[in-house]
Amino acid sequence: MNQYSDDRKKWIDTTREDFLKIAQKYQDDIVKVIKDKYIRLLDLKDGNIVFSAKNMATLSMMDAQLKKVADLRGDELLKWFYDQVIKNAELNKGYFTEMVGKTGVEKALNAALKQVLMSLGYDGERFIKDSGLYELSRVSDPIRKIKAETIKAISAGVSWANYAESITNLVQKSGVIENHFRTNAYDTFQQVDRKIGFNMATGLGMKYAKFSEGLMTTSRSFCKKNVGKVFTFDEIEAWKDQEWDGKNENYDPVTDVGGYNCTHTLDFITERLAFILRPELKKISV
């Protein structure tokens, strides 16, 4: 549609890549706590971990230290995430300014940004505890898995070597932190872009969108059918009633488009451009 449309797509790709790099660094810090310090403090007998008060105390210390790492890295992650949302908002502002002119864009942007940040658990100053993004940043589920694996090793009296291997497999080889981020937030960046765009379009009184271009070998039938086409908002809403392979549960046509991990976007366009790209719409709107 315009250069900002391309820049938004680049933002999604770049931000997702950076997100996984952050996850890897986060994971490396977790590994240092476990492998470089605490598992070396475990009491052993004939090479096996023993069930003892000392080992349970070591587990408690490790758990506390992991949570300290999670608080530090989690706060850094939330600040980074907030900054990325602001960057996307600026790209959307540029897109809509080129599409419709300056009138009303700043107001629509501020309202859209506020709505999106609130949906992410941001109260105007910080991401509130118990919000989805805050909980994600604290990697509580991976830490629980690490703790459970350690309790099992202490209780069963497994060999230190076997425990060290199982922890390595859990944290590094299976990538428990990276998988946690990928599973719970990998699509969030596309959704942020789509939500800001839709909220701005609605605020500006727009009611048409173009399904972005581009297909891959893994593209779904739904995307192949709709790529490059222009739709009214009512038609987009009706996607809820369609079925296709890859459509996710609790599907939202605006934020999910083609389903989980879909890379397509909706480029919101003026009525004039919609009529040019899809002339029959002019007859329908009369």
PDB file of C-alpha atoms in Angstrom:
ATOM      1  CA  MET A   1       0.000   0.000   0.000  1.00  0.00           C
ATOM      2  CA  ASN A   2       2.797   2.405   0.957  1.00  0.00           C
ATOM      3  CA  GLN A   3       6.299   2.287   2.416  1.00  0.00           C
ATOM      4  CA  TYR A   4       4.926   2.176   5.954  1.00  0.00           C
ATOM      5  CA  SER A   5       3.023  -0.984   5.094  1.00  0.00           C
ATOM      6  CA  ASP A   6       6.314  -2.657   4.173  1.00  0.00           C
ATOM      7  CA  ASP A   7       7.992  -1.201   7.258  1.00  0.00           C
ATOM      8  CA  ARG A   8       5.296  -2.661   9.517  1.00  0.00           C
ATOM      9  CA  LYS A   9       5.921  -6.110   8.054  1.00  0.00           C
ATOM     10  CA  LYS A  10       9.671  -5.675   8.579  1.00  0.00           C
ATOM     11  CA  TRP A  11       8.977  -4.574  12.150  1.00  0.00           C
ATOM     12  CA  ILE A  12       7.076  -7.818  12.800  1.00  0.00           C
ATOM     13  CA  ASP A  13       9.889  -9.989  11.409  1.00  0.00           C
ATOM     14  CA  THR A  14      12.686  -8.079  13.155  1.00  0.00           C
ATOM     15  CA  THR A  15      10.878  -7.893  16.486  1.00  0.00           C
ATOM     16  CA  ARG A  16      10.125 -11.601  16.484  1.00  0.00           C
ATOM     17  CA  GLU A  17      13.782 -12.384  15.773  1.00  0.00           C
ATOM     18  CA  ASP A  18      14.932 -10.049  18.556  1.00  0.00           C
ATOM     19  CA  PHE A  19      12.376 -11.561  20.911  1.00  0.00           C
ATOM     20  CA  LEU A  20      13.847 -15.025  20.451  1.00  0.00           C
ATOM     21  CA  LYS A  21      17.373 -13.651  20.982  1.00  0.00           C
ATOM     22  CA  ILE A  22      16.191 -12.176  24.280  1.00  0.00           C
ATOM     23  CA  ALA A  23      14.679 -15.540  25.170  1.00  0.00           C
ATOM     24  CA  GLN A  24      18.017 -17.230  24.482  1.00  0.00           C
ATOM     25  CA  LYS A  25      19.899 -14.779  26.727  1.00  0.00           C
ATOM     26  CA  TYR A  26      17.263 -15.251  29.416  1.00  0.00           C
ATOM     27  CA  GLN A  27      17.719 -19.002  29.102  1.00  0.00           C
ATOM     28  CA  ASP A  28      21.511 -18.674  29.354  1.00  0.00           C
ATOM     29  CA  ASP A  29      21.114 -16.776  32.630  1.00  0.00           C
ATOM     30  CA  ILE A  30      18.864 -19.525  34.006  1.00  0.00           C
ATOM     31  CA  VAL A  31      21.445 -22.151  33.008  1.00  0.00           C
ATOM     32  CA  LYS A  32      24.208 -20.260  34.830  1.00  0.00           C
ATOM     33  CA  VAL A  33      22.200 -20.251  38.055  1.00  0.00           C
ATOM     34  CA  ILE A  34      21.493 -23.976  37.869  1.00  0.00           C
ATOM     35  CA  LYS A  35      24.580 -25.562  36.343  1.00  0.00           C
ATOM     36  CA  ASP A  36      27.345 -23.204  37.440  1.00  0.00           C
ATOM     37  CA  LYS A  37      26.285 -22.971  41.038  1.00  0.00           C
ATOM     38  CA  TYR A  38      23.420 -24.781  42.691  1.00  0.00           C
ATOM     39  CA  ILE A  39      23.539 -28.315  41.342  1.00  0.00           C
ATOM     40  CA  ARG A  40      27.195 -28.423  42.400  1.00  0.00           C
ATOM     41  CA  LEU A  41      26.091 -27.830  46.005  1.00  0.00           C
ATOM     42  CA  LEU A  42      23.914 -30.919  46.177  1.00  0.00           C
ATOM     43  CA  ASP A  43      24.832 -33.534  48.789  1.00  0.00           C
ATOM     44  CA  LEU A  44      25.836 -36.864  47.257  1.00  0.00           C
ATOM     45  CA  LYS A  45      26.447 -40.406  48.430  1.00  0.00           C
ATOM     46  CA  ASP A  46      28.260 -42.745  46.052  1.00  0.00           C
ATOM     47  CA  GLY A  47      27.513 -40.323  43.225  1.00  0.00           C
ATOM     48  CA  ASN A  48      23.788 -40.221  43.953  1.00  0.00           C
ATOM     49  CA  ILE A  49      21.784 -37.257  45.211  1.00  0.00           C
ATOM     50  CA  VAL A  50      20.534 -37.866  48.734  1.00  0.00           C
ATOM     51  CA  PHE A  51      17.260 -36.778  50.279  1.00  0.00           C
ATOM     52  CA  SER A  52      18.417 -34.386  52.993  1.00  0.00           C
ATOM     53  CA  ALA A  53      17.587 -31.114  54.683  1.00  0.00           C
ATOM     54  CA  LYS A  54      20.667 -29.584  53.074  1.00  0.00           C
ATOM     55  CA  ASN A  55      19.548 -30.547  49.564  1.00  0.00           C
ATOM     56  CA  MET A  56      16.023 -29.216  50.162  1.00  0.00           C
ATOM     57  CA  ALA A  57      17.593 -25.967  51.411  1.00  0.00           C
ATOM     58  CA  THR A  58      19.734 -25.847  48.267  1.00  0.00           C
ATOM     59  CA  LEU A  59      16.590 -26.297  46.185  1.00  0.00           C
ATOM     60  CA  SER A  60      14.938 -23.375  48.019  1.00  0.00           C
ATOM     61  CA  MET A  61      17.986 -21.156  47.431  1.00  0.00           C
ATOM     62  CA  MET A  62      18.053 -22.103  43.734  1.00  0.00           C
ATOM     63  CA  ASP A  63      14.341 -21.377  43.384  1.00  0.00           C
ATOM     64  CA  ALA A  64      14.771 -17.959  45.037  1.00  0.00           C
ATOM     65  CA  GLN A  65      17.722 -17.098  42.789  1.00  0.00           C
ATOM     66  CA  LEU A  66      15.839 -18.141  39.664  1.00  0.00           C
ATOM     67  CA  LYS A  67      13.007 -15.835  40.658  1.00  0.00           C
ATOM     68  CA  LYS A  68      15.491 -12.967  41.157  1.00  0.00           C
ATOM     69  CA  VAL A  69      16.795 -13.554  37.638  1.00  0.00           C
ATOM     70  CA  ALA A  70      13.204 -13.663  36.399  1.00  0.00           C
ATOM     71  CA  ASP A  71      12.395 -10.333  38.075  1.00  0.00           C
ATOM     72  CA  LEU A  72      15.475  -8.648  36.597  1.00  0.00           C
ATOM     73  CA  ARG A  73      15.200 -10.074  33.085  1.00  0.00           C
ATOM     74  CA  GLY A  74      11.415  -9.872  33.197  1.00  0.00           C
ATOM     75  CA  ASP A  75      11.456  -6.118  33.853  1.00  0.00           C
ATOM     76  CA  GLU A  76      13.948  -5.656  31.023  1.00  0.00           C
ATOM     77  CA  LEU A  77      11.726  -7.688  28.714  1.00  0.00           C
ATOM     78  CA  LEU A  78       8.628  -5.649  29.587  1.00  0.00           C
ATOM     79  CA  LYS A  79      10.438  -2.363  28.929  1.00  0.00           C
ATOM     80  CA  TRP A  80      11.686  -3.711  25.590  1.00  0.00           C
ATOM     81  CA  PHE A  81       8.177  -4.890  24.717  1.00  0.00           C
ATOM     82  CA  TYR A  82       6.667  -1.492  25.541  1.00  0.00           C
ATOM     83  CA  ASP A  83       9.263   0.229  23.344  1.00  0.00           C
ATOM     84  CA  GLN A  84       8.404  -2.078  20.444  1.00  0.00           C
ATOM     85  CA  VAL A  85       4.696  -1.271  20.736  1.00  0.00           C
ATOM     86  CA  ILE A  86       5.507   2.450  20.588  1.00  0.00           C
ATOM     87  CA  LYS A  87       7.650   1.872  17.480  1.00  0.00           C
ATOM     88  CA  ASN A  88       4.792   0.043  15.801  1.00  0.00           C
ATOM     89  CA  ALA A  89       2.381   2.818  16.735  1.00  0.00           C
ATOM     90  CA  GLU A  90       4.639   5.322  14.958  1.00  0.00           C
ATOM     91  CA  LEU A  91       4.736   3.110  11.860  1.00  0.00           C
ATOM     92  CA  ASN A  92       0.941   2.874  11.885  1.00  0.00           C
ATOM     93  CA  LYS A  93       0.736   6.630  12.301  1.00  0.00           C
ATOM     94  CA  GLY A  94       2.897   7.061   9.204  1.00  0.00           C
ATOM     95  CA  TYR A  95       0.814   4.543   7.280  1.00  0.00           C
ATOM     96  CA  PHE A  96      -2.505   6.223   8.027  1.00  0.00           C
ATOM     97  CA  THR A  97      -1.124   9.730   7.503  1.00  0.00           C
ATOM     98  CA  GLU A  98      -0.106   8.751   3.973  1.00  0.00           C
ATOM     99  CA  MET A  99      -3.423   6.971   3.428  1.00  0.00           C
ATOM    100  CA  VAL A 100      -5.875   9.630   4.658  1.00  0.00           C
ATOM    101  CA  GLY A 101      -3.836  12.741   5.515  1.00  0.00           C
ATOM    102  CA  LYS A 102      -3.086  14.186   8.956  1.00  0.00           C
ATOM    103  CA  THR A 103      -6.631  15.025  10.034  1.00  0.00           C
ATOM    104  CA  GLY A 104      -7.723  12.874  12.951  1.00  0.00           C
ATOM    105  CA  VAL A 105      -4.720  10.551  12.804  1.00  0.00           C
ATOM    106  CA  GLU A 106      -3.064  11.679  16.051  1.00  0.00           C
ATOM    107  CA  LYS A 107      -6.334  11.337  17.977  1.00  0.00           C
ATOM    108  CA  ALA A 108      -7.027   7.914  16.474  1.00  0.00           C
ATOM    109  CA  LEU A 109      -3.475   6.801  17.264  1.00  0.00           C
ATOM    110  CA  ASN A 110      -3.649   7.852  20.914  1.00  0.00           C
ATOM    111  CA  ALA A 111      -6.959   6.040  21.424  1.00  0.00           C
ATOM    112  CA  ALA A 112      -5.738   2.909  19.613  1.00  0.00           C
ATOM    113  CA  LEU A 113      -2.456   2.808  21.502  1.00  0.00           C
ATOM    114  CA  LYS A 114      -4.202   3.196  24.853  1.00  0.00           C
ATOM    115  CA  GLN A 115      -6.589   0.337  24.031  1.00  0.00           C
ATOM    116  CA  VAL A 116      -3.812  -2.002  22.903  1.00  0.00           C
ATOM    117  CA  LEU A 117      -1.574  -1.297  25.896  1.00  0.00           C
ATOM    118  CA  MET A 118      -4.512  -1.848  28.256  1.00  0.00           C
ATOM    119  CA  SER A 119      -5.236  -5.185  26.558  1.00  0.00           C
ATOM    120  CA  LEU A 120      -1.605  -6.158  27.268  1.00  0.00           C
ATOM    121  CA  GLY A 121      -2.000  -5.290  30.955  1.00  0.00           C
ATOM    122  CA  TYR A 122      -0.376  -1.843  30.937  1.00  0.00           C
ATOM    123  CA  ASP A 123      -2.023   0.581  33.386  1.00  0.00           C
ATOM    124  CA  GLY A 124      -0.374   3.754  32.120  1.00  0.00           C
ATOM    125  CA  GLU A 125       2.766   3.335  34.213  1.00  0.00           C
ATOM    126  CA  ARG A 126       3.645  -0.356  34.262  1.00  0.00           C
ATOM    127  CA  PHE A 127       2.476  -3.818  33.279  1.00  0.00           C
ATOM    128  CA  ILE A 128       0.352  -4.988  36.186  1.00  0.00           C
ATOM    129  CA  LYS A 129       1.037  -8.226  38.014  1.00  0.00           C
ATOM    130  CA  ASP A 130      -1.144 -11.153  36.954  1.00  0.00           C
ATOM    131  CA  SER A 131      -1.516  -9.729  33.429  1.00  0.00           C
ATOM    132  CA  GLY A 132      -0.629 -12.199  30.712  1.00  0.00           C
ATOM    133  CA  LEU A 133       2.477 -10.370  29.548  1.00  0.00           C
ATOM    134  CA  TYR A 134       3.770  -9.831  33.087  1.00  0.00           C
ATOM    135  CA  GLU A 135       3.333 -13.526  33.901  1.00  0.00           C
ATOM    136  CA  LEU A 136       5.040 -14.478  30.651  1.00  0.00           C
ATOM    137  CA  SER A 137       8.032 -12.305  31.541  1.00  0.00           C
ATOM    138  CA  ARG A 138       8.472 -14.101  34.869  1.00  0.00           C
ATOM    139  CA  VAL A 139       8.802 -17.533  33.207  1.00  0.00           C
ATOM    140  CA  SER A 140       6.893 -19.082  36.126  1.00  0.00           C
ATOM    141  CA  ASP A 141       5.983 -22.251  34.258  1.00  0.00           C
ATOM    142  CA  PRO A 142       9.576 -23.099  33.186  1.00  0.00           C
ATOM    143  CA  ILE A 143      10.807 -22.396  36.735  1.00  0.00           C
ATOM    144  CA  ARG A 144       8.152 -24.758  38.095  1.00  0.00           C
ATOM    145  CA  LYS A 145       9.343 -27.444  35.681  1.00  0.00           C
ATOM    146  CA  ILE A 146      12.961 -26.964  36.766  1.00  0.00           C
ATOM    147  CA  LYS A 147      11.949 -27.147  40.435  1.00  0.00           C
ATOM    148  CA  ALA A 148       9.834 -30.264  39.845  1.00  0.00           C
ATOM    149  CA  GLU A 149      12.729 -31.988  38.061  1.00  0.00           C
ATOM    150  CA  THR A 150      15.021 -31.182  40.978  1.00  0.00           C
ATOM    151  CA  ILE A 151      12.530 -32.380  43.616  1.00  0.00           C
ATOM    152  CA  LYS A 152      12.142 -35.622  41.681  1.00  0.00           C
ATOM    153  CA  ALA A 153      15.922 -36.108  41.587  1.00  0.00           C
ATOM    154  CA  ILE A 154      16.314 -35.450  45.324  1.00  0.00           C
ATOM    155  CA  SER A 155      13.384 -37.679  46.260  1.00  0.00           C
ATOM    156  CA  ALA A 156      14.397 -40.565  44.004  1.00  0.00           C
ATOM    157  CA  GLY A 157      18.100 -40.412  44.816  1.00  0.00           C
ATOM    158  CA  VAL A 158      19.159 -40.425  41.186  1.00  0.00           C
ATOM    159  CA  SER A 159      22.775 -40.085  40.197  1.00  0.00           C
ATOM    160  CA  TRP A 160      24.154 -36.567  39.961  1.00  0.00           C
ATOM    161  CA  ALA A 161      25.186 -37.259  36.358  1.00  0.00           C
ATOM    162  CA  ASN A 162      21.646 -38.300  35.381  1.00  0.00           C
ATOM    163  CA  TYR A 163      20.145 -35.256  37.059  1.00  0.00           C
ATOM    164  CA  ALA A 164      22.650 -32.917  35.376  1.00  0.00           C
ATOM    165  CA  GLU A 165      21.761 -34.485  32.028  1.00  0.00           C
ATOM    166  CA  SER A 166      18.007 -34.215  32.606  1.00  0.00           C
ATOM    167  CA  ILE A 167      18.294 -30.546  33.595  1.00  0.00           C
ATOM    168  CA  THR A 168      20.475 -29.850  30.548  1.00  0.00           C
ATOM    169  CA  ASN A 169      17.906 -31.538  28.309  1.00  0.00           C
ATOM    170  CA  LEU A 170      15.042 -29.589  29.885  1.00  0.00           C
ATOM    171  CA  VAL A 171      16.604 -26.150  29.868  1.00  0.00           C
ATOM    172  CA  GLN A 172      19.022 -26.167  26.939  1.00  0.00           C
ATOM    173  CA  LYS A 173      18.242 -28.951  24.488  1.00  0.00           C
ATOM    174  CA  SER A 174      14.465 -28.624  24.671  1.00  0.00           C
ATOM    175  CA  GLY A 175      14.774 -24.853  25.161  1.00  0.00           C
ATOM    176  CA  VAL A 176      12.208 -24.531  27.918  1.00  0.00           C
ATOM    177  CA  ILE A 177      12.471 -20.713  28.117  1.00  0.00           C
ATOM    178  CA  GLU A 178      12.528 -20.147  24.354  1.00  0.00           C
ATOM    179  CA  ASN A 179       9.594 -22.511  23.877  1.00  0.00           C
ATOM    180  CA  HIS A 180       7.729 -20.708  26.659  1.00  0.00           C
ATOM    181  CA  PHE A 181       8.100 -17.403  24.812  1.00  0.00           C
ATOM    182  CA  ARG A 182       7.447 -18.873  21.377  1.00  0.00           C
ATOM    183  CA  THR A 183       4.289 -20.692  22.470  1.00  0.00           C
ATOM    184  CA  ASN A 184       2.789 -17.860  24.497  1.00  0.00           C
ATOM    185  CA  ALA A 185       3.815 -14.689  22.708  1.00  0.00           C
ATOM    186  CA  TYR A 186       5.271 -15.342  19.249  1.00  0.00           C
ATOM    187  CA  ASP A 187       2.086 -14.133  17.531  1.00  0.00           C
ATOM    188  CA  THR A 188       1.740 -11.122  19.814  1.00  0.00           C
ATOM    189  CA  PHE A 189       3.688  -8.818  17.517  1.00  0.00           C
ATOM    190  CA  GLN A 190       1.429  -9.413  14.510  1.00  0.00           C
ATOM    191  CA  GLN A 191      -1.555  -8.990  16.814  1.00  0.00           C
ATOM    192  CA  VAL A 192      -0.271  -5.681  18.161  1.00  0.00           C
ATOM    193  CA  ASP A 193       0.146  -4.340  14.632  1.00  0.00           C
ATOM    194  CA  ARG A 194      -3.292  -5.585  13.607  1.00  0.00           C
ATOM    195  CA  LYS A 195      -5.027  -4.222  16.707  1.00  0.00           C
ATOM    196  CA  ILE A 196      -3.458  -0.780  16.438  1.00  0.00           C
ATOM    197  CA  GLY A 197      -4.282  -0.661  12.737  1.00  0.00           C
ATOM    198  CA  PHE A 198      -7.890  -1.777  13.178  1.00  0.00           C
ATOM    199  CA  ASN A 199      -8.528   0.569  16.106  1.00  0.00           C
ATOM    200  CA  MET A 200      -7.066   3.490  14.165  1.00  0.00           C
ATOM    201  CA  ALA A 201      -9.083   2.599  11.070  1.00  0.00           C
ATOM    202  CA  THR A 202     -12.271   2.401  13.129  1.00  0.00           C
ATOM    203  CA  GLY A 203     -11.483   5.734  14.776  1.00  0.00           C
ATOM    204  CA  LEU A 204     -10.990   7.291  11.351  1.00  0.00           C
ATOM    205  CA  GLY A 205     -14.285   5.914  10.030  1.00  0.00           C
ATOM    206  CA  MET A 206     -12.642   3.514   7.575  1.00  0.00           C
ATOM    207  CA  LYS A 207     -14.407   0.274   6.661  1.00  0.00           C
ATOM    208  CA  TYR A 208     -12.265  -1.488   4.057  1.00  0.00           C
ATOM    209  CA  ALA A 209      -9.041  -3.467   4.164  1.00  0.00           C
ATOM    210  CA  LYS A 210      -6.726  -5.202   1.730  1.00  0.00           C
ATOM    211  CA  PHE A 211      -5.377  -8.655   2.601  1.00  0.00           C
ATOM    212  CA  SER A 212      -1.606  -8.315   2.249  1.00  0.00           C
ATOM    213  CA  GLU A 213       0.369  -9.909  -0.572  1.00  0.00           C
ATOM    214  CA  GLY A 214       2.840 -12.785  -0.353  1.00  0.00           C
ATOM    215  CA  LEU A 215       2.566 -16.556  -0.064  1.00  0.00           C
ATOM    216  CA  MET A 216       4.827 -19.314   1.217  1.00  0.00           C
ATOM    217  CA  THR A 217       4.825 -23.055   0.606  1.00  0.00           C
ATOM    218  CA  THR A 218       3.203 -23.425   4.035  1.00  0.00           C
ATOM    219  CA  SER A 219       0.463 -20.844   3.392  1.00  0.00           C
ATOM    220  CA  ARG A 220      -3.018 -22.033   4.300  1.00  0.00           C
ATOM    221  CA  SER A 221      -5.831 -22.424   1.786  1.00  0.00           C
ATOM    222  CA  PHE A 222      -7.618 -19.491   3.446  1.00  0.00           C
ATOM    223  CA  CYS A 223      -4.656 -17.198   2.803  1.00  0.00           C
ATOM    224  CA  LYS A 224      -4.162 -18.434  -0.758  1.00  0.00           C
ATOM    225  CA  LYS A 225      -7.801 -17.682  -1.488  1.00  0.00           C
ATOM    226  CA  ASN A 226      -7.760 -14.175  -0.016  1.00  0.00           C
ATOM    227  CA  VAL A 227      -4.257 -12.832  -0.629  1.00  0.00           C
ATOM    228  CA  GLY A 228      -4.280  -9.393  -2.239  1.00  0.00           C
ATOM    229  CA  LYS A 229      -8.073  -9.032  -2.136  1.00  0.00           C
ATOM    230  CA  VAL A 230     -10.117  -6.155  -0.734  1.00  0.00           C
ATOM    231  CA  PHE A 231     -12.773  -6.781   1.929  1.00  0.00           C
ATOM    232  CA  THR A 232     -15.340  -4.771   3.834  1.00  0.00           C
ATOM    233  CA  PHE A 233     -15.266  -4.916   7.615  1.00  0.00           C
ATOM    234  CA  ASP A 234     -18.499  -6.934   7.546  1.00  0.00           C
ATOM    235  CA  GLU A 235     -16.889  -9.506   5.251  1.00  0.00           C
ATOM    236  CA  ILE A 236     -13.863  -9.706   7.529  1.00  0.00           C
ATOM    237  CA  GLU A 237     -16.126 -10.265  10.534  1.00  0.00           C
ATOM    238  CA  ALA A 238     -17.821 -13.117   8.636  1.00  0.00           C
ATOM    239  CA  TRP A 239     -14.533 -15.054   8.550  1.00  0.00           C
ATOM    240  CA  LYS A 240     -15.495 -16.202  12.045  1.00  0.00           C
ATOM    241  CA  ASP A 241     -18.110 -18.462  10.456  1.00  0.00           C
ATOM    242  CA  GLN A 242     -15.727 -20.069   7.951  1.00  0.00           C
ATOM    243  CA  GLU A 243     -13.601 -23.160   8.576  1.00  0.00           C
ATOM    244  CA  TRP A 244     -10.120 -24.033   7.305  1.00  0.00           C
ATOM    245  CA  ASP A 245      -7.074 -25.988   8.419  1.00  0.00           C
ATOM    246  CA  GLY A 246      -4.999 -23.900  10.816  1.00  0.00           C
ATOM    247  CA  LYS A 247      -7.838 -21.741  12.124  1.00  0.00           C
ATOM    248  CA  ASN A 248      -7.186 -21.295  15.841  1.00  0.00           C
ATOM    249  CA  GLU A 249      -9.614 -21.553  18.733  1.00  0.00           C
ATOM    250  CA  ASN A 250     -11.269 -18.298  19.858  1.00  0.00           C
ATOM    251  CA  TYR A 251     -10.475 -16.938  16.412  1.00  0.00           C
ATOM    252  CA  ASP A 252     -10.585 -13.162  15.947  1.00  0.00           C
ATOM    253  CA  PRO A 253     -10.447 -12.171  12.256  1.00  0.00           C
ATOM    254  CA  VAL A 254      -8.735  -8.859  12.964  1.00  0.00           C
ATOM    255  CA  THR A 255      -5.934 -10.145  15.208  1.00  0.00           C
ATOM    256  CA  ASP A 256      -5.551 -13.699  13.833  1.00  0.00           C
ATOM    257  CA  VAL A 257      -6.262 -13.224  10.081  1.00  0.00           C
ATOM    258  CA  GLY A 258      -5.275 -16.664   8.709  1.00  0.00           C
ATOM    259  CA  GLY A 259      -4.726 -18.352  12.074  1.00  0.00           C
ATOM    260  CA  TYR A 260      -1.801 -19.196  14.342  1.00  0.00           C
ATOM    261  CA  ASN A 261       1.546 -17.899  13.055  1.00  0.00           C
ATOM    262  CA  CYS A 262      -0.064 -16.266  10.016  1.00  0.00           C
ATOM    263  CA  THR A 263       2.241 -13.569   8.654  1.00  0.00           C
ATOM    264  CA  HIS A 264      -0.385 -11.701   6.641  1.00  0.00           C
ATOM    265  CA  THR A 265      -1.675  -8.297   7.640  1.00  0.00           C
ATOM    266  CA  LEU A 266      -4.751  -6.247   6.896  1.00  0.00           C
ATOM    267  CA  ASP A 267      -3.913  -2.949   5.233  1.00  0.00           C
ATOM    268  CA  PHE A 268      -6.784  -0.579   5.934  1.00  0.00           C
ATOM    269  CA  ILE A 269      -7.688   1.577   2.966  1.00  0.00           C
ATOM    270  CA  THR A 270      -9.966   4.455   2.016  1.00  0.00           C
ATOM    271  CA  GLU A 271     -13.307   3.953   0.346  1.00  0.00           C
ATOM    272  CA  ARG A 272     -11.977   5.596  -2.806  1.00  0.00           C
ATOM    273  CA  LEU A 273      -9.086   3.146  -3.071  1.00  0.00           C
ATOM    274  CA  ALA A 274     -11.344   0.211  -2.212  1.00  0.00           C
ATOM    275  CA  PHE A 275     -13.661   1.141  -5.105  1.00  0.00           C
ATOM    276  CA  ILE A 276     -10.692   1.347  -7.480  1.00  0.00           C
ATOM    277  CA  LEU A 277      -9.294  -2.034  -6.424  1.00  0.00           C
ATOM    278  CA  ARG A 278     -12.707  -3.716  -6.250  1.00  0.00           C
ATOM    279  CA  PRO A 279     -15.186  -1.759  -8.419  1.00  0.00           C
ATOM    280  CA  GLU A 280     -18.249  -3.843  -7.516  1.00  0.00           C
ATOM    281  CA  LEU A 281     -18.090  -2.432  -3.998  1.00  0.00           C
ATOM    282  CA  LYS A 282     -19.277   0.903  -5.336  1.00  0.00           C
ATOM    283  CA  LYS A 283     -22.533  -0.697  -6.449  1.00  0.00           C
ATOM    284  CA  ILE A 284     -22.956  -2.515  -3.133  1.00  0.00           C
ATOM    285  CA  SER A 285     -22.465   0.682  -1.121  1.00  0.00           C
ATOM    286  CA  VAL A 286     -25.062   2.670  -3.038  1.00  0.00           C
TER     287      VAL A 286
END
